[in-house]
Each structure stands twice: as C-alpha cells, then as structure tokens.
Coordinates of C-alpha atoms and ligand atoms in Angstrom, one line a residue:
M22 CA 75.3 84.2 -86.9
D23 CA 72.2 85.3 -89.2
Y24 CA 69.7 82.4 -89.2
E25 CA 66.4 82.1 -91.2
T26 CA 64.2 78.9 -90.3
I27 CA 65.4 79.5 -86.2
L28 CA 65.7 82.3 -83.4
V29 CA 68.5 82.1 -81.3
S30 CA 68.8 84.0 -77.9
K31 CA 70.7 84.0 -74.4
E32 CA 69.4 84.5 -71.0
G33 CA 71.9 84.2 -68.8
K34 CA 73.7 80.9 -68.8
V35 CA 70.9 79.7 -71.1
G36 CA 71.0 79.5 -74.7
I37 CA 67.7 79.1 -76.1
I38 CA 66.3 78.0 -79.9
T39 CA 63.3 78.1 -81.3
L40 CA 62.3 76.5 -84.4
N41 CA 60.5 79.2 -86.7
R42 CA 58.6 78.1 -89.5
P43 CA 55.1 78.4 -88.1
Q44 CA 54.0 78.4 -91.8
A45 CA 55.1 74.9 -92.3
L46 CA 54.0 73.7 -88.5
N47 CA 58.3 73.9 -88.0
A48 CA 58.8 70.9 -90.1
L49 CA 62.1 70.3 -90.4
S50 CA 63.8 71.3 -93.5
T51 CA 67.5 70.9 -94.1
K52 CA 68.4 74.0 -94.3
M53 CA 66.3 74.3 -90.3
V54 CA 68.8 71.2 -89.2
H55 CA 71.8 72.9 -90.5
E56 CA 71.3 76.4 -88.8
L57 CA 70.2 74.1 -85.8
T58 CA 72.9 72.3 -85.4
A59 CA 74.9 75.5 -86.1
A60 CA 73.6 77.3 -83.5
L61 CA 74.3 74.1 -81.1
D62 CA 77.7 74.7 -82.3
E63 CA 78.3 78.1 -81.3
F64 CA 76.2 77.3 -78.1
G65 CA 78.8 74.4 -77.3
K66 CA 82.0 76.7 -77.9
D67 CA 79.8 79.3 -75.6
D68 CA 81.9 78.6 -72.2
E69 CA 79.1 81.1 -70.8
V70 CA 76.2 78.4 -72.1
R71 CA 75.7 76.1 -69.5
S72 CA 72.4 74.3 -70.7
V73 CA 69.9 75.1 -74.2
V74 CA 66.3 74.9 -74.5
V75 CA 64.8 73.8 -77.8
A76 CA 61.4 75.1 -78.4
G77 CA 58.5 75.6 -81.0
N78 CA 55.4 77.6 -81.0
D79 CA 52.0 77.2 -79.5
R80 CA 50.6 75.0 -82.6
A81 CA 54.1 73.1 -83.0
F82 CA 57.3 72.0 -81.7
S83 CA 57.7 70.4 -85.2
A84 CA 55.3 68.3 -87.6
G85 CA 58.6 66.6 -88.8
A86 CA 60.9 66.2 -91.6
D87 CA 59.7 68.3 -94.4
I88 CA 57.8 66.1 -96.6
K89 CA 57.3 68.3 -99.6
E90 CA 61.0 68.7 -99.7
M91 CA 61.9 64.9 -99.3
A92 CA 58.9 64.0 -101.8
D93 CA 61.2 63.5 -105.0
M94 CA 65.0 62.8 -103.2
T95 CA 66.7 59.5 -104.6
A96 CA 67.8 57.3 -101.8
V97 CA 71.5 58.9 -103.1
Q98 CA 70.7 61.8 -102.4
M99 CA 69.7 61.7 -99.1
A100 CA 72.8 58.9 -98.4
M101 CA 75.3 61.4 -99.9
G102 CA 74.3 64.1 -97.3
E103 CA 72.0 66.2 -99.6
H104 CA 69.5 65.9 -96.8
F105 CA 69.4 66.4 -93.2
F106 CA 70.3 63.2 -91.9
A107 CA 73.8 64.0 -92.1
L108 CA 73.3 66.0 -89.3
W109 CA 71.1 64.6 -87.4
N110 CA 73.0 62.2 -84.9
K111 CA 74.8 66.1 -84.1
V112 CA 71.7 67.2 -81.2
G113 CA 72.1 63.4 -79.5
R114 CA 76.0 64.1 -79.2
F115 CA 75.4 67.5 -77.7
P116 CA 77.4 67.7 -74.8
K117 CA 75.4 70.1 -72.7
P118 CA 71.7 69.7 -71.4
L119 CA 69.8 70.4 -73.5
V120 CA 65.5 71.0 -72.1
G121 CA 63.0 70.6 -74.7
A122 CA 59.4 72.7 -74.6
I123 CA 57.2 70.3 -76.2
T124 CA 53.8 72.8 -77.5
G125 CA 51.5 71.4 -79.9
F126 CA 52.2 68.8 -82.2
A127 CA 55.7 66.9 -81.8
L128 CA 54.8 64.0 -85.2
G129 CA 58.0 62.4 -87.1
G130 CA 61.3 64.0 -86.4
G131 CA 59.6 66.5 -84.3
L132 CA 59.4 63.7 -81.5
E133 CA 62.8 62.0 -82.9
L134 CA 63.8 65.5 -82.3
A135 CA 62.7 66.0 -78.9
M136 CA 63.7 62.5 -77.7
S137 CA 67.6 63.3 -78.7
L138 CA 66.8 66.3 -76.5
D139 CA 68.0 65.5 -72.4
V140 CA 64.3 66.9 -70.3
L141 CA 61.0 67.4 -71.8
V142 CA 58.5 69.8 -70.5
A143 CA 55.3 69.2 -72.9
A144 CA 52.4 71.2 -72.8
D145 CA 49.4 70.1 -71.8
T146 CA 48.4 70.5 -75.6
A147 CA 51.2 68.8 -76.7
Q148 CA 50.2 65.4 -79.5
L149 CA 53.6 63.0 -80.1
G150 CA 53.2 60.7 -82.6
Q151 CA 55.3 58.9 -85.3
P152 CA 52.6 59.1 -88.2
E153 CA 55.2 58.2 -90.9
I154 CA 53.3 55.1 -91.8
N155 CA 51.0 57.1 -93.5
I156 CA 53.0 58.4 -95.8
G157 CA 54.6 55.0 -97.2
V158 CA 58.3 55.0 -95.2
I159 CA 59.0 54.6 -91.3
P160 CA 60.7 56.8 -88.6
G161 CA 64.5 57.8 -89.8
G162 CA 65.7 59.3 -87.2
G163 CA 65.8 57.3 -84.0
G164 CA 62.1 56.5 -83.6
T165 CA 62.0 53.2 -84.1
Q166 CA 65.3 53.0 -81.7
R167 CA 64.6 55.8 -78.7
L168 CA 60.9 55.5 -78.5
T169 CA 60.9 51.8 -78.5
R170 CA 63.0 52.1 -75.3
A171 CA 61.5 55.2 -73.8
V172 CA 58.0 53.4 -73.6
G173 CA 58.3 49.6 -74.4
K174 CA 57.9 47.5 -77.7
S175 CA 54.0 47.4 -77.3
K176 CA 53.4 51.3 -77.4
A177 CA 55.6 52.0 -79.4
M178 CA 54.8 49.2 -82.3
E179 CA 51.0 50.8 -81.9
M180 CA 52.5 54.1 -82.4
I181 CA 54.7 53.5 -85.0
L182 CA 52.8 50.6 -87.4
S183 CA 48.8 52.8 -86.7
D184 CA 50.1 56.3 -86.1
K185 CA 48.3 56.1 -82.8
R186 CA 49.4 59.4 -81.2
I187 CA 49.6 60.1 -77.8
G188 CA 48.7 63.8 -75.3
A189 CA 51.0 64.9 -73.0
E190 CA 50.0 63.5 -69.9
E191 CA 50.0 60.2 -71.7
A192 CA 53.8 60.8 -72.3
K193 CA 54.3 61.6 -68.9
T194 CA 52.9 58.4 -67.4
L195 CA 54.8 56.5 -70.0
G196 CA 58.4 58.7 -68.9
L197 CA 58.7 60.5 -72.2
V198 CA 58.5 63.7 -71.1
S199 CA 59.3 64.4 -67.4
R200 CA 56.2 66.9 -66.9
V201 CA 53.5 68.6 -68.3
V202 CA 52.2 72.4 -67.8
P203 CA 49.7 74.9 -69.4
K204 CA 51.0 75.4 -72.5
E205 CA 50.9 79.8 -71.3
V206 CA 54.2 78.6 -68.8
C207 CA 55.5 75.9 -70.8
V208 CA 58.5 77.6 -72.5
D209 CA 59.1 79.6 -69.5
E210 CA 59.5 76.1 -67.7
A211 CA 61.8 74.8 -69.8
K212 CA 64.0 77.9 -69.2
K213 CA 63.3 77.3 -65.6
V214 CA 65.0 73.8 -65.9
A215 CA 67.7 74.7 -68.0
A216 CA 68.5 77.6 -65.5
E217 CA 68.3 75.2 -62.5
I218 CA 70.9 73.0 -64.5
A219 CA 72.8 75.8 -65.4
T220 CA 73.7 76.4 -61.4
K221 CA 75.5 73.4 -61.4
S222 CA 79.4 72.0 -61.6
P223 CA 79.5 72.1 -65.9
V224 CA 82.1 69.0 -65.6
A225 CA 79.4 67.1 -63.2
I226 CA 76.8 67.7 -66.1
K227 CA 78.3 66.8 -68.9
L228 CA 79.5 63.7 -67.4
A229 CA 76.3 62.5 -65.8
K230 CA 74.6 62.9 -68.9
M231 CA 77.0 61.1 -70.4
A232 CA 76.7 58.1 -67.8
I233 CA 72.7 58.1 -68.5
N234 CA 73.2 58.4 -72.2
K235 CA 75.5 55.5 -71.9
A236 CA 72.4 53.6 -70.0
F237 CA 71.0 53.1 -73.2
E238 CA 73.4 51.1 -75.0
M239 CA 75.5 49.5 -72.5
G240 CA 74.9 46.1 -70.1
L241 CA 74.2 47.0 -66.8
S242 CA 77.4 45.3 -65.4
D243 CA 79.4 47.8 -67.7
G244 CA 77.5 50.8 -67.3
L245 CA 77.9 50.2 -63.7
D246 CA 81.8 50.4 -64.1
F247 CA 81.6 53.4 -67.2
E248 CA 79.6 55.4 -63.6
R249 CA 82.0 54.3 -61.3
E250 CA 85.2 55.8 -63.9
L251 CA 83.1 59.0 -63.9
F252 CA 83.1 59.4 -60.7
Y253 CA 86.5 58.5 -59.7
M254 CA 87.3 60.9 -62.7
L255 CA 85.5 64.0 -60.6
F256 CA 87.7 63.7 -58.0
A257 CA 90.2 65.3 -60.1
S258 CA 87.9 68.5 -60.9
E259 CA 87.7 71.7 -58.4
D260 CA 84.2 71.6 -58.8
A261 CA 83.9 68.3 -56.6
K262 CA 86.0 69.8 -54.6
E263 CA 84.2 73.2 -54.2
G264 CA 80.8 71.3 -54.5
M265 CA 81.8 69.5 -50.5
H266 CA 84.1 72.3 -49.0
A267 CA 80.8 74.7 -49.7
F268 CA 78.2 71.8 -48.0
M269 CA 80.6 72.2 -45.2
D270 CA 81.3 75.9 -44.9
K271 CA 77.3 76.3 -45.4
R272 CA 77.9 78.4 -48.2
K273 CA 76.8 78.0 -52.0
P274 CA 79.2 76.4 -54.2
E275 CA 80.8 78.4 -57.1
F276 CA 81.5 76.1 -59.9
R277 CA 83.1 77.2 -62.8
G278 CA 83.5 74.4 -64.7
R279 CA 87.1 73.1 -64.0
Ligands
LIG309 N1 56.4 68.9 -93.6 C1 56.3 69.9 -94.7 N2 55.1 70.8 -94.7 C2 54.2 70.1 -93.7 C3 54.7 69.2 -92.8 C4 55.8 68.5 -92.9 N3 56.0 67.7 -92.2 N4 53.6 69.3 -91.8 C5 52.5 69.9 -91.9 N5 53.1 70.7 -92.9 C6 52.3 72.0 -93.9 C7 50.9 71.8 -94.4 O1 51.4 71.8 -95.7 C8 50.2 73.3 -94.3 O2 51.1 74.2 -95.7 P1 50.1 74.6 -96.9 O3 49.3 75.5 -95.7 O4 51.3 75.3 -97.4 O5 49.8 73.5 -97.4 C9 50.9 73.7 -92.9 O6 52.3 73.3 -92.9 C10 49.5 73.3 -91.9 O7 49.6 72.3 -91.9 P2 47.9 71.4 -91.9 O8 46.8 72.3 -93.0 O9 48.1 70.6 -92.1 O10 47.4 71.4 -90.7 P3 46.5 70.8 -89.9 O11 46.2 71.5 -89.1 O12 45.2 70.5 -90.6 O13 47.4 69.7 -89.6 C11 49.0 68.1 -88.8 C12 47.9 69.2 -88.7 C13 48.0 67.1 -88.4 C14 49.9 68.0 -88.3 C15 49.4 67.7 -90.9 O14 50.2 68.9 -91.0 C16 50.1 66.7 -90.7 O15 49.5 65.7 -90.7 N6 51.5 66.8 -90.8 C17 52.5 65.6 -91.8 C18 52.9 65.2 -90.5 C19 53.6 64.0 -91.0 O16 53.4 63.0 -91.7 N7 55.2 64.1 -90.4 C20 56.0 63.4 -90.4 C21 56.9 63.9 -91.8 S1 58.2 62.8 -92.0 C22 59.4 62.4 -90.8 O17 59.4 63.1 -90.6 C23 60.7 61.4 -91.0 C24 61.5 61.0 -90.2 O18 61.2 60.5 -89.6 C25 62.5 61.7 -90.0

C-alpha cells in the first residue's frame, strides 16, 4: 500500500512505522491515523512480522492531534467518525508487541499514542506532556486514564491541569518509559528491543501482552486467575514444548508460533 503520512518498512521480523509529517511536528491528522492503523492491520496479518516499532523524527514523535484539522469540527462530526477518534482504539488493541521510539515532543495525542504502545524507549531530548488544557479541551485519546495509571494521581493532575511537561529521565523515574538513550540511537535501540522480542514464542508473547494489559482492568484476584488460565493454555502450544525441550537439550529454541 502507498502511504502519504507515514513510512513503512520491515527489518527481519520487525515492522517499522515512521510518522512522517515533519512540517507539522507529526501532528496526528485523520489521514495519518487511518494510515497508521492500516499499516498495523497489514503487520497484524503478516506472519513474518512479530513486533512493530513506531517512531517519529528527531524533533517530534508527535505533537498531538492536528489542531488545524480539529478547530472547526463539531461534536457530531467527531462522534460520527469523521475524525480519527473512531479508529483510535485499534492501536491499543493491536495484538503484537509495539515498541515506541520517543524522540523530541510527545504531546497530547502524541503522548497518548505512545502510552498505547507496549515498551517505550525515550531519547534524552524527549518532552512528554498533555497540553490540551491550553486550547480549552482535555485529553481525548486516553490521557486522563493511561497517564494516571502510569504516574499516579498527583503527577497526572499536574501534567493535565497545568501543562507541566516532563523530560525523559523523569518519565523513566515515573515508569512511563522503560529506558533513556541518546537521541542518535533511539530508533536503533527500539529496533533492538523489538528484534529481541521477535525471537520469542509469538504465542507466549501475545498472551503475556494480553495478561499485562488486563492488569489495568481487573482486580488482583481476577487478574491472577486470568493469568493462570493463560499459563495453562500455553501447555497446548508447540512453542512451549519446544522451549522446554530446547532448554533440556542445551540448544536454542525454534519458535514457530504454534
Ligand atoms: N496540530 C497542528 N499543527 C501543529 C501541531 C498540532 N498539534 N503542533 C505543531 N504544529 C505545527 C505548527 O502549527 C507549525 O506549523 P506552521 O509552521 O505551518 O505554523 C509547525 O508544526 C511547527 O510548530 P511550531 O512553530 O509551533 O514549533 P515550536 O518549536 O515553536 O513549538 C510545540 C513546538 C511546543 C510542540 C508547539 O508546536 C505546540 O505547542 N504544539 C501544539 C501541542 C498541543 O497542543 N498538542 C495537543 C493537541 S490536542 C490533542 O492532542 C487532543 C487529544 O487528546 C488527542
């Protein structure tokens, strides 16, 4: 498929999506989110692809929803699917692991997109924030929920109510990103994380992602039961047998996603 607002490529078992509207700091237009979710759909169907990196450019991962596009929209147009919000949940529900390379600005919908991914590698230049309050709205892509779960109430309130932005190191201390690297190597580091994940059993990876995401939705006792069900289920996979036998044979496992 030809895309106008993103670049799409593959390196081995890793799919790579690069947001590519540099003139607008990768502001998320409806077209861009259509293309992003279409590319994810393609990678979802592609058995060769086992993990996906989502990146921006040096200046911006993404500066949020495209304000110029949104400015004159009505509530009805938004709710009836003329805006990207209709597609937004597809990112959070993508079954394969998503690794974000967060360089420069990750603001508003840009941070919300980042928080819909699974592992975040941040450049030392990253600036993360929810500045929607400055334009008279609130986060609409999950910010009030995901940010609060990630960093706690007080910090989320400060970030959302007063547009307090945080840098990469603070984001790491808060658990919002998992590591900070120099900006020059951020995308490569994200690719390495994705490539490492791609060596594991796709079946186990899918269920592990599902179980971790459920931790945000279920109480502890239900969550532990859910995890145990998935654990039992994995004993029906060829990959689990292969993994355990490869360990005993002192060889590398060959996971086939079955
Ligand atoms: N939407 C549309 N265009 C944007 C944009 C956005 N979110 N962010 C930046 N741009 C455009 C600018 O308009 C500018 O374009 P022009 O040259 O044509 O004027 C270009 O990108 C470069 O931006 P600046 O000149 O402003 O660059 P800067 O370095 O001076 O400032 C910035 C950078 C602090 C990120 C500033 O651009 C900014 O504040 N952007 C808006 C951030 C924001 O409010 N995001 C939240 C959007 S609402 C949302 O996301 C809702 C939701 O929950 C989904």
